[in-house]
Short mmCIF file of C-alpha atoms and ligand atoms in Angstrom, two decimals:
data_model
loop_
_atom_site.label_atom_id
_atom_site.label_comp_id
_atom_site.label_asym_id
_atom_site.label_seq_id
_atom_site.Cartn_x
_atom_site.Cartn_y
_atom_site.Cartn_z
CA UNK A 1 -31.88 90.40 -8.30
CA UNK A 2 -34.12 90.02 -11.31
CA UNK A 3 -37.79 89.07 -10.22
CA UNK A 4 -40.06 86.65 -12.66
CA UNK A 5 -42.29 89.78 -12.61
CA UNK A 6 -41.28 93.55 -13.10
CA UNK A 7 -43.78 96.05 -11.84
CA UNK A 8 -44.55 97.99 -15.47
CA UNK A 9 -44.25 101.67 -14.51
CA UNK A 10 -46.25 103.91 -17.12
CA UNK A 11 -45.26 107.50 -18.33
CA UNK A 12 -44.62 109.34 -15.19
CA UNK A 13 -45.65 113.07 -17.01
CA UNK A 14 -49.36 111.59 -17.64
CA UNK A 15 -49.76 109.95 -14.02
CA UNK A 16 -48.88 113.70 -12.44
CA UNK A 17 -51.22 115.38 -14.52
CA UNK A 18 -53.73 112.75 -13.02
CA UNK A 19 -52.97 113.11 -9.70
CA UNK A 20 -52.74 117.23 -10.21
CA UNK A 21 -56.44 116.46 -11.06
CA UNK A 22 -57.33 114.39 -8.15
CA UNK A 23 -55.99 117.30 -5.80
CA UNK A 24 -58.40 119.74 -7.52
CA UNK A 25 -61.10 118.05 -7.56
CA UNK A 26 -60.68 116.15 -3.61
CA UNK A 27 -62.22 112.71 -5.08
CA UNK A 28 -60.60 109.82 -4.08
CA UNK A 29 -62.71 107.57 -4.11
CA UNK A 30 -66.51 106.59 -4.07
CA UNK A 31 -67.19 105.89 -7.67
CA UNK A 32 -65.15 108.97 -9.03
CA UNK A 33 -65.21 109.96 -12.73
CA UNK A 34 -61.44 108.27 -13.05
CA UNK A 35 -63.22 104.62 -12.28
CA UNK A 36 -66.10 105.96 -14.57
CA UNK A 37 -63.52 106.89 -17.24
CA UNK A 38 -61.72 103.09 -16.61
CA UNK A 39 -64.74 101.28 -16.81
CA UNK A 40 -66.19 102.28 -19.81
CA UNK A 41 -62.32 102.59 -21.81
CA UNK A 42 -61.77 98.61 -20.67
CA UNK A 43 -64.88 97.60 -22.01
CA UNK A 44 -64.53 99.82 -25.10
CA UNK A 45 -60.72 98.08 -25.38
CA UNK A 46 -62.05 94.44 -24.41
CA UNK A 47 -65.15 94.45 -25.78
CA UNK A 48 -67.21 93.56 -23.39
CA UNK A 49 -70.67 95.04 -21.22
CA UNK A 50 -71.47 95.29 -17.52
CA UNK A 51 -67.92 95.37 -16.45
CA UNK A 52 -67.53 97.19 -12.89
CA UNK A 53 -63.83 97.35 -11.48
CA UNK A 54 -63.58 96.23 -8.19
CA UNK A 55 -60.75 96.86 -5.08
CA UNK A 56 -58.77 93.50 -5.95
CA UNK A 57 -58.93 90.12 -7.63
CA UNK A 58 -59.53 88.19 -4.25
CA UNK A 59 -62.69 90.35 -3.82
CA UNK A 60 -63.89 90.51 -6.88
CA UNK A 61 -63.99 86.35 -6.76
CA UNK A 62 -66.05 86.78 -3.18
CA UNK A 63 -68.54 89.43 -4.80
CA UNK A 64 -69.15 86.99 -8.20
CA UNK A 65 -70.48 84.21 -5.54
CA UNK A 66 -71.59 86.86 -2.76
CA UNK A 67 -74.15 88.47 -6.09
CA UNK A 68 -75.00 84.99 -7.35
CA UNK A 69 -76.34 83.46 -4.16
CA UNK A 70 -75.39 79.92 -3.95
CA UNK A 71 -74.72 77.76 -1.67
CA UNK A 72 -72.97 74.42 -1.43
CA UNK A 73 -70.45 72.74 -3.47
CA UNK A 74 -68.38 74.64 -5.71
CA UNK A 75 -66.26 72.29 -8.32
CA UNK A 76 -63.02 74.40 -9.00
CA UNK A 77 -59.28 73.95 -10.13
CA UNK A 78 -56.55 73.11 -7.92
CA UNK A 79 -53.82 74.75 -10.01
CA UNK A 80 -53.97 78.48 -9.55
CA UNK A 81 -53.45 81.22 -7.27
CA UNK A 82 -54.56 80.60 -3.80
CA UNK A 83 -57.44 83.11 -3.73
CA UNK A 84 -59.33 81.10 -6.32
CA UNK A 85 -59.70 78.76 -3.41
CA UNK A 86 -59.74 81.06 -0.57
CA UNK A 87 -62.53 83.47 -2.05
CA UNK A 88 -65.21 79.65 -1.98
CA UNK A 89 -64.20 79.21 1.82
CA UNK A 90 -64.45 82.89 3.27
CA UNK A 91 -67.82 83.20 1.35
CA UNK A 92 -69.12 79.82 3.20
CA UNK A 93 -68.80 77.65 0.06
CA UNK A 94 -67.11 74.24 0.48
CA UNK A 95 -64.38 74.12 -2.93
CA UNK A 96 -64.23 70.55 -4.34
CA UNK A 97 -61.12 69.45 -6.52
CA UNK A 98 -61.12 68.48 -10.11
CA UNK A 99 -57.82 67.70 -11.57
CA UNK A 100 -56.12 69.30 -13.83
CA UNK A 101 -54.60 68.29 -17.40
CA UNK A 102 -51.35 67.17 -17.27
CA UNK A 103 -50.77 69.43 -20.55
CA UNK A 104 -52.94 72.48 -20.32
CA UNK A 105 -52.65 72.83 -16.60
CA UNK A 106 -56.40 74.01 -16.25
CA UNK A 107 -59.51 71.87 -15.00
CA UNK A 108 -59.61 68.93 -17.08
CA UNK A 109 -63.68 68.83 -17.75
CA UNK A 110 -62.88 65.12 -17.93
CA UNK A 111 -62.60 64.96 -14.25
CA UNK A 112 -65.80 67.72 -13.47
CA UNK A 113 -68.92 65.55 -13.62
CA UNK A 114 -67.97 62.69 -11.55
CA UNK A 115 -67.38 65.28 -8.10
CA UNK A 116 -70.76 66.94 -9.26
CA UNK A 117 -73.33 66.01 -6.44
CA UNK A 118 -76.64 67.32 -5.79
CA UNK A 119 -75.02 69.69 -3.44
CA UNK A 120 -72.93 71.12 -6.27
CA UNK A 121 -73.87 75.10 -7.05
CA UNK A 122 -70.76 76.32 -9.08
CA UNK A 123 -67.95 75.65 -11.01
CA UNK A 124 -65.08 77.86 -10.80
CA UNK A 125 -62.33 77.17 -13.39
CA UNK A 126 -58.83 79.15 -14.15
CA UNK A 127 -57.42 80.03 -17.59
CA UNK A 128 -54.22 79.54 -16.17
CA UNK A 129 -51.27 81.49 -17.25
CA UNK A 130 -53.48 82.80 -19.72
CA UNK A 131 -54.25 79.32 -21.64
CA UNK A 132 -58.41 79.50 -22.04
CA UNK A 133 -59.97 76.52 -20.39
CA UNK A 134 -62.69 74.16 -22.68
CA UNK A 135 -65.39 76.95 -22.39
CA UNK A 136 -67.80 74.94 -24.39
CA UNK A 137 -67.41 71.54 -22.80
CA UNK A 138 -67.74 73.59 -19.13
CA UNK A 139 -70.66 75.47 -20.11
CA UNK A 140 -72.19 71.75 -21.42
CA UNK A 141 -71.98 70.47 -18.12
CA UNK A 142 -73.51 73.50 -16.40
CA UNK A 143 -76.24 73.91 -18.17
CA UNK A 144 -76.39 70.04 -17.79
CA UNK A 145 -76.93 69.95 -14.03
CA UNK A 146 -77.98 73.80 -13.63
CA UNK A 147 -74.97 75.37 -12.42
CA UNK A 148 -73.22 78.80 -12.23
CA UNK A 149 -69.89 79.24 -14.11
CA UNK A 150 -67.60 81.47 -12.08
CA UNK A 151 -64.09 82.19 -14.67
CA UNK A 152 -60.87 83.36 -12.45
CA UNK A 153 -59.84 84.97 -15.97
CA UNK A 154 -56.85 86.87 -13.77
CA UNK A 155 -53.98 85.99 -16.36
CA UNK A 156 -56.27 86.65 -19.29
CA UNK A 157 -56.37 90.55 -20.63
CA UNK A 158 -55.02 89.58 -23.64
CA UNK A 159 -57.03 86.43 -24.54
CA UNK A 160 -59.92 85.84 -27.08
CA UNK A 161 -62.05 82.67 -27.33
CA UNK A 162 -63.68 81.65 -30.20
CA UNK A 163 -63.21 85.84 -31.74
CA UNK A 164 -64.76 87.42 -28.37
CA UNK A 165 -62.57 88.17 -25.61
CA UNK A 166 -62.59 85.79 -22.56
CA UNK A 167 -64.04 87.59 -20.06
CA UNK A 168 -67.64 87.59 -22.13
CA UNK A 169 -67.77 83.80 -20.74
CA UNK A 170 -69.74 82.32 -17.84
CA UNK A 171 -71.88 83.83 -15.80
CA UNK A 172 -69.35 86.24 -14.11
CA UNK A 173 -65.71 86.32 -15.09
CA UNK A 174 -63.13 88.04 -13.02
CA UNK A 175 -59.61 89.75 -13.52
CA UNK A 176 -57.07 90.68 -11.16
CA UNK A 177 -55.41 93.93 -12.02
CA UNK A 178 -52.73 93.70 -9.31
CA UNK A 179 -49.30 95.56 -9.48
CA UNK A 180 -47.29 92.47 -11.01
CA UNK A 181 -50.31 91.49 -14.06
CA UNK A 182 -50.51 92.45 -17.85
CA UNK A 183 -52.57 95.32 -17.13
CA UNK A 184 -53.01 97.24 -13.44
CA UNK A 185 -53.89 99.51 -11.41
CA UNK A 186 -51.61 98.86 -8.55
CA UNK A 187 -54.03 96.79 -6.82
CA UNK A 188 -57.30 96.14 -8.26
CA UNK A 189 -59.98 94.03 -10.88
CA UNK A 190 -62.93 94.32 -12.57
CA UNK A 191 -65.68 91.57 -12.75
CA UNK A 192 -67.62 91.14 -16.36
CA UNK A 193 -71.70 90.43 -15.42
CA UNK A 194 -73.75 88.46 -17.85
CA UNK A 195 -76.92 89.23 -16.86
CA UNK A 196 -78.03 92.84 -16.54
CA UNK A 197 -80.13 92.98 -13.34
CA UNK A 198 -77.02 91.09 -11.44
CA UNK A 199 -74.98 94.12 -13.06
CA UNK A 200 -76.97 96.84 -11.17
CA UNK A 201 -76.93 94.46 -8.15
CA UNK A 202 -73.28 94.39 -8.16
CA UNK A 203 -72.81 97.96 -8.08
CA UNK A 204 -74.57 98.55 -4.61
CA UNK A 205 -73.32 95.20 -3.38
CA UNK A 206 -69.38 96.91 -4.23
CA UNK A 207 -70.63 100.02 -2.54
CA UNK A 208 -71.66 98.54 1.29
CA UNK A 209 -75.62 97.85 0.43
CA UNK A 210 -75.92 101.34 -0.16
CA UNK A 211 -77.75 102.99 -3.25
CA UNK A 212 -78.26 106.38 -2.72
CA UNK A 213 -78.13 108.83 0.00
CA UNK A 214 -79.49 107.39 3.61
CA UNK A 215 -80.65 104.29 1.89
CA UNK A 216 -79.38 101.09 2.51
CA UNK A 217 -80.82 98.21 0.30
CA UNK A 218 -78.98 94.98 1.00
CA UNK A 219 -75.89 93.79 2.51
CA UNK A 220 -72.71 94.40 1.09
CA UNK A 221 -69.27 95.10 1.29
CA UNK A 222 -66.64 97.48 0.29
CA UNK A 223 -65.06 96.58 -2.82
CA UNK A 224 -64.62 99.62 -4.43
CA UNK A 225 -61.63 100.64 -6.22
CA UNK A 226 -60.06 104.29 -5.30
CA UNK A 227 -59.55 107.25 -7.93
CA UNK A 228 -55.39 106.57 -7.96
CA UNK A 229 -55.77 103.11 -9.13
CA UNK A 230 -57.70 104.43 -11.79
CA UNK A 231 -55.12 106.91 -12.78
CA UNK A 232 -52.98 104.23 -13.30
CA UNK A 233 -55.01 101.75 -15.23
CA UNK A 234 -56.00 104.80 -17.74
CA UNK A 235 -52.10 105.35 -18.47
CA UNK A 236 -51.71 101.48 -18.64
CA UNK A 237 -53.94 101.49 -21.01
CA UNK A 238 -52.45 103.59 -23.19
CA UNK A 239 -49.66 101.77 -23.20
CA UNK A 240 -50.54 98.45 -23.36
CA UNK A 241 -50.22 97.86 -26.83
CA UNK A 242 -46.05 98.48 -26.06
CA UNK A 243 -46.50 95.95 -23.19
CA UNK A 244 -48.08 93.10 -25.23
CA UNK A 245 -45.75 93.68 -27.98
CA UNK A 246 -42.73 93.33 -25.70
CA UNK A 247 -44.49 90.51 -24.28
CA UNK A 248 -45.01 88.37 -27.16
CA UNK A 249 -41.44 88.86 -28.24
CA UNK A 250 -39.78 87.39 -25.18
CA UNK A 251 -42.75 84.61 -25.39
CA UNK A 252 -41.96 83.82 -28.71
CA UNK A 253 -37.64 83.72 -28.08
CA UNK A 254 -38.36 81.35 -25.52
CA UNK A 255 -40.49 79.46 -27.05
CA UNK A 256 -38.00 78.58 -29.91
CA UNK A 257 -35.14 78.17 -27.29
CA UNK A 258 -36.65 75.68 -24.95
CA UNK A 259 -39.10 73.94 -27.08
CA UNK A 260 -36.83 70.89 -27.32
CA UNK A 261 -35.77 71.30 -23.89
CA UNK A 262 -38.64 71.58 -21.32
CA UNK A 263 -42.31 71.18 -21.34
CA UNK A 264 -44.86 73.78 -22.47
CA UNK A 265 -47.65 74.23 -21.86
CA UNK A 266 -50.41 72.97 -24.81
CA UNK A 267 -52.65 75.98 -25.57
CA UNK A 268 -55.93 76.08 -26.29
CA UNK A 269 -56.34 76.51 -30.39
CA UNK A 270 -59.75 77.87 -30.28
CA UNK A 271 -58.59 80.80 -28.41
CA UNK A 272 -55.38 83.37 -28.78
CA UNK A 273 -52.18 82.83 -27.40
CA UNK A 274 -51.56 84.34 -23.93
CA UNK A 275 -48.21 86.34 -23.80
CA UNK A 276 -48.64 87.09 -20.11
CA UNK A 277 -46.51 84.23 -18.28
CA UNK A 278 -43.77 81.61 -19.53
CA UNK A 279 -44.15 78.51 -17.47
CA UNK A 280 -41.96 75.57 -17.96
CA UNK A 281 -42.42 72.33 -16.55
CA UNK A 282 -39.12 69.91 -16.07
CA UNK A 283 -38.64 66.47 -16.10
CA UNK A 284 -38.29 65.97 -12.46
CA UNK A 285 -38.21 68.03 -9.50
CA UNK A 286 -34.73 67.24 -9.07
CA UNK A 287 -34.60 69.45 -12.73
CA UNK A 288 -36.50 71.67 -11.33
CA UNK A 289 -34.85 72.37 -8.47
CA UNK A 290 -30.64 72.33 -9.97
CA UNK A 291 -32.11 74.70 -12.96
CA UNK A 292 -33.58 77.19 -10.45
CA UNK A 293 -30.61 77.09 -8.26
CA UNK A 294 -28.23 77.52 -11.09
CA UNK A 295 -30.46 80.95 -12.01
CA UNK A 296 -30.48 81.52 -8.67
CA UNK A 297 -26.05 81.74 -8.68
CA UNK A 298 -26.85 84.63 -11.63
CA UNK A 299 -29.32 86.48 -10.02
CA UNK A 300 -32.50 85.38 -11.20
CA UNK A 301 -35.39 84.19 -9.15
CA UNK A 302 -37.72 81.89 -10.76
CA UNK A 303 -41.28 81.62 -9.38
CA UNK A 304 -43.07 78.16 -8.82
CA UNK A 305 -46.20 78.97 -9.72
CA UNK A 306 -48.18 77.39 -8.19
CA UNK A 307 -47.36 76.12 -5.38
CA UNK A 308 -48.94 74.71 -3.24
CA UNK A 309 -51.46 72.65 -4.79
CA UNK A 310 -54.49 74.05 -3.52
CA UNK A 311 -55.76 70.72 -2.19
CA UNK A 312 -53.06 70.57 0.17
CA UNK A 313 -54.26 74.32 1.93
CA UNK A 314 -54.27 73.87 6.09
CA UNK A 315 -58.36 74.83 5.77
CA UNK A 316 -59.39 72.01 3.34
CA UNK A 317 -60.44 68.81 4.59
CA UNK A 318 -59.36 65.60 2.69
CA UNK A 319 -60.56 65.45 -0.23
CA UNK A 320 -58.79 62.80 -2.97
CA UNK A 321 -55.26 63.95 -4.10
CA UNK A 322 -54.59 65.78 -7.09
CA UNK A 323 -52.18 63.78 -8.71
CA UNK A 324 -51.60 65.92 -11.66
CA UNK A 325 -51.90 69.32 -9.80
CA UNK A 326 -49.40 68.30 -7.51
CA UNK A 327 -47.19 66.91 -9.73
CA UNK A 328 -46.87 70.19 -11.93
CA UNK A 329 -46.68 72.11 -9.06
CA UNK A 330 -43.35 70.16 -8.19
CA UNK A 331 -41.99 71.00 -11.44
CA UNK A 332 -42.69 73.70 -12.70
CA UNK A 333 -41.14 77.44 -12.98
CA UNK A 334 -42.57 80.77 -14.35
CA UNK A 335 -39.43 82.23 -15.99
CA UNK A 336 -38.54 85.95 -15.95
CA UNK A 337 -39.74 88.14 -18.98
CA UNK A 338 -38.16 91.67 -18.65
CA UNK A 339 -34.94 93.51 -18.76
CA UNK A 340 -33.66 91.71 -21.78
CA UNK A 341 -33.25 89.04 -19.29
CA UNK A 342 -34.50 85.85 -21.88
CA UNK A 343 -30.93 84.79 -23.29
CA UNK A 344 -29.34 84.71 -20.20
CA UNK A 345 -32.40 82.79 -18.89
CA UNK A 346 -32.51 80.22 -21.07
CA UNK A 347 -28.97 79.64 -21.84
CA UNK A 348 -28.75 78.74 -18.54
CA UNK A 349 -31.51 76.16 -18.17
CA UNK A 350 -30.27 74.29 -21.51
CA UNK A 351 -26.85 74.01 -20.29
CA UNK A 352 -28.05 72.78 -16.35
CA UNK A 353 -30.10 70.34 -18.55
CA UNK A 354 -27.61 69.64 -20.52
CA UNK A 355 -25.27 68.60 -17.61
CA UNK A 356 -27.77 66.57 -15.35
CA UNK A 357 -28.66 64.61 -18.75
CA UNK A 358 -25.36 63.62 -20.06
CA UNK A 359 -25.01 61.98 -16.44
CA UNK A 360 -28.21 60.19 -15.98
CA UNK A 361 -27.55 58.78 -19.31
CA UNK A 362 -23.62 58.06 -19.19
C1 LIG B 1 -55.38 83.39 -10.86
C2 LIG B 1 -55.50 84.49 -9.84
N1 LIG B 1 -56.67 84.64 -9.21
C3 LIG B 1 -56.87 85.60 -8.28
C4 LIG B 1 -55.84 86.47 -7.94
C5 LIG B 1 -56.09 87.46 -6.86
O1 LIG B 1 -55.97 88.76 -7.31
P1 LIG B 1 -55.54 89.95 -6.33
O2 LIG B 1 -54.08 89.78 -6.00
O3 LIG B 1 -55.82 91.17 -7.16
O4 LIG B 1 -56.41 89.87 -5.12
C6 LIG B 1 -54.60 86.36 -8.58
C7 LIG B 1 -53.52 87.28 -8.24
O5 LIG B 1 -52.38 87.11 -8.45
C8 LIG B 1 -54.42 85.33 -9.55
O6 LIG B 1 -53.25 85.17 -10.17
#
């Protein structure tokens, strides 16, 4: 079966001589010189500051509000993974829905102000599949009414905005390096500070509360990533520049073969095209549903990302529907891009389209 992600395994020669080092030396873990080594390569590579890599995505979203302090209201995006949501509940923050754009698929600011109460603390906003959200607009409206900006940038390594990459926006971005992403480290993240005291915060808060021998200064938790994971994301690295190459191939075949065909998703022009996902959005979930049965016959398992909606979670209480979110969410499917898979994928989807067409019209 061919998965719509495929685990990118780096050269297996360099991750030995790694792990031959991690036997001499007995680190593991605690801050070793491998996350050192990661943390100042990524922001060398990204070109960013005050970037700490953290366990996994989902904590590295709890540690950005856990360091900021708020409380209340956080107005975030129901269109994403589920831990952009989950991460505002477990950390005792109530998430409140903004709708997404029908076309973009992130937070449409549109639809921000008018759930902003003075409760409100936060907004928490997805470049989804990669496509930056309106940084400027968001930022507008924070500063407006005072608020933290909290970026789930987990689809973004390869995205700038405006000539800087994405994860210098807001007052803490995050990134998931998890095994099935861009970039990873089997499981893992890193979260990009703004401010420089909240950066030295962060690193005791990752480590327990702890800052030095026998001293304890604040709670915390244990978000620290281990020695292997760095390993990995240092070979990754290296080859990364293969990756997005490859990437942006298969992005760009598809692109010219469904274009007519499907719905894709309108990208943000003040920032760089994502190669990282290939969404495509039918014109029913009827479509949907015959096109990812018919890969389905050859093998191929299409994702709907995302689904669910996250205002339809079992631990949120009503809150008004999001009509858009859940409509994309019905329609939608991340298609496959590995193994030299693309033809084969998208053959199929224009002739299924083809067929169910030709009858709803005859
Ligand atoms: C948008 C988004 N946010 C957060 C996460 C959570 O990251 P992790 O799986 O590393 O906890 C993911 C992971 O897939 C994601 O896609």
């Amino acid at each position: 079966m061919i998965y719509t992600t495929k685990i990118y395994m780096p050269d297996k020669e360099k991750f030995k001589a790694y792990i031959d080092g991690i036997y001499e030396s007995r680190c593991l873990t605690n801050n070793g010189p491998l996350v050192q080594r990661l943390e100042k390569k990524l922001e060398a590579y990204l070109g960013v500051k005050n970037l700490l890599c953290i366990s996994n995505g989902t904590d590295a979203l709890q540690l950005a509000y856990r360091l900021l302090e708020v409380e209340g209201e956080v107005v975030t995006t129901p269109f994403s993974f589920v831990s952009t949501t989950s991460a505002i509940v477990v950390e005792g923050l109530i998430p409140v829905f903004a709708d997404i754009d029908g076309n973009s698929y992130n937070i449409d600011p549109k639809n921000i102000e008018s759930v902003i109460t003075e409760k409100t603390c936060a907004i928490a906003p997805c470049h989804v599949f990669g496509n930056a959200c309106q940084i400027d607009v968001i930022d507008k409206i924070a500063r407006r009414h005072n608020l933290k900006v909290i970026y789930d940038a987990s689809h973004a390594f390869d995205v700038k905005y405006k000539d800087k990459h994405i994860l210098n926006y807001g007052d803490i971005s995050i990134i998931s390096f998890h095994a099935t992403k861009l970039f990873h480290t089997i499981e893992g993240a890193a979260i990009v500070i703004k401010d420089d005291a909240l950066y030295e915060k962060a690193k005791i808060v990752r480590n327990c509360g702890i800052d030095g021998p026998d001293s304890v200064v604040m709670l915390g938790v244990n978000a620290r990533m281990n020695e292997v994971e760095a390993a990995m994301g240092l070979c990754m690295l290296e080859e990364e520049d293969i990756i997005q190459k490859e990437r942006k191939a298969s992005h760009e075949f598809y692109t010219r073969q469904l274009k007519e065909y499907v719905q894709l998703q309108k990208k943000n022009e003040d920032a760089t095209q994502s190669y990282t996902y290939f969404p495509v959005v039918f014109k029913s979930e009827d479509e949907m549903n015959r096109v990812r049965e018919a890969l389905l016959e050859k093998e191929i398992a299409a994702r709907q990302y995302f689904k669910p909606s996250l205002d339809t979670l079992p631990y949120i209480e009503h809150q008004s529907i999001m009509v858009k979110s859940r409509d994309i969410a019905s329609r939608i499917l991340v298609v496959p891009m590995h193994s030299g898979i693309e033809p084969l994928v998208s053959e199929t989807i224009i002739e299924t389209l083809k067929e169910i067409r030709s009858k709803n019209y005859s």
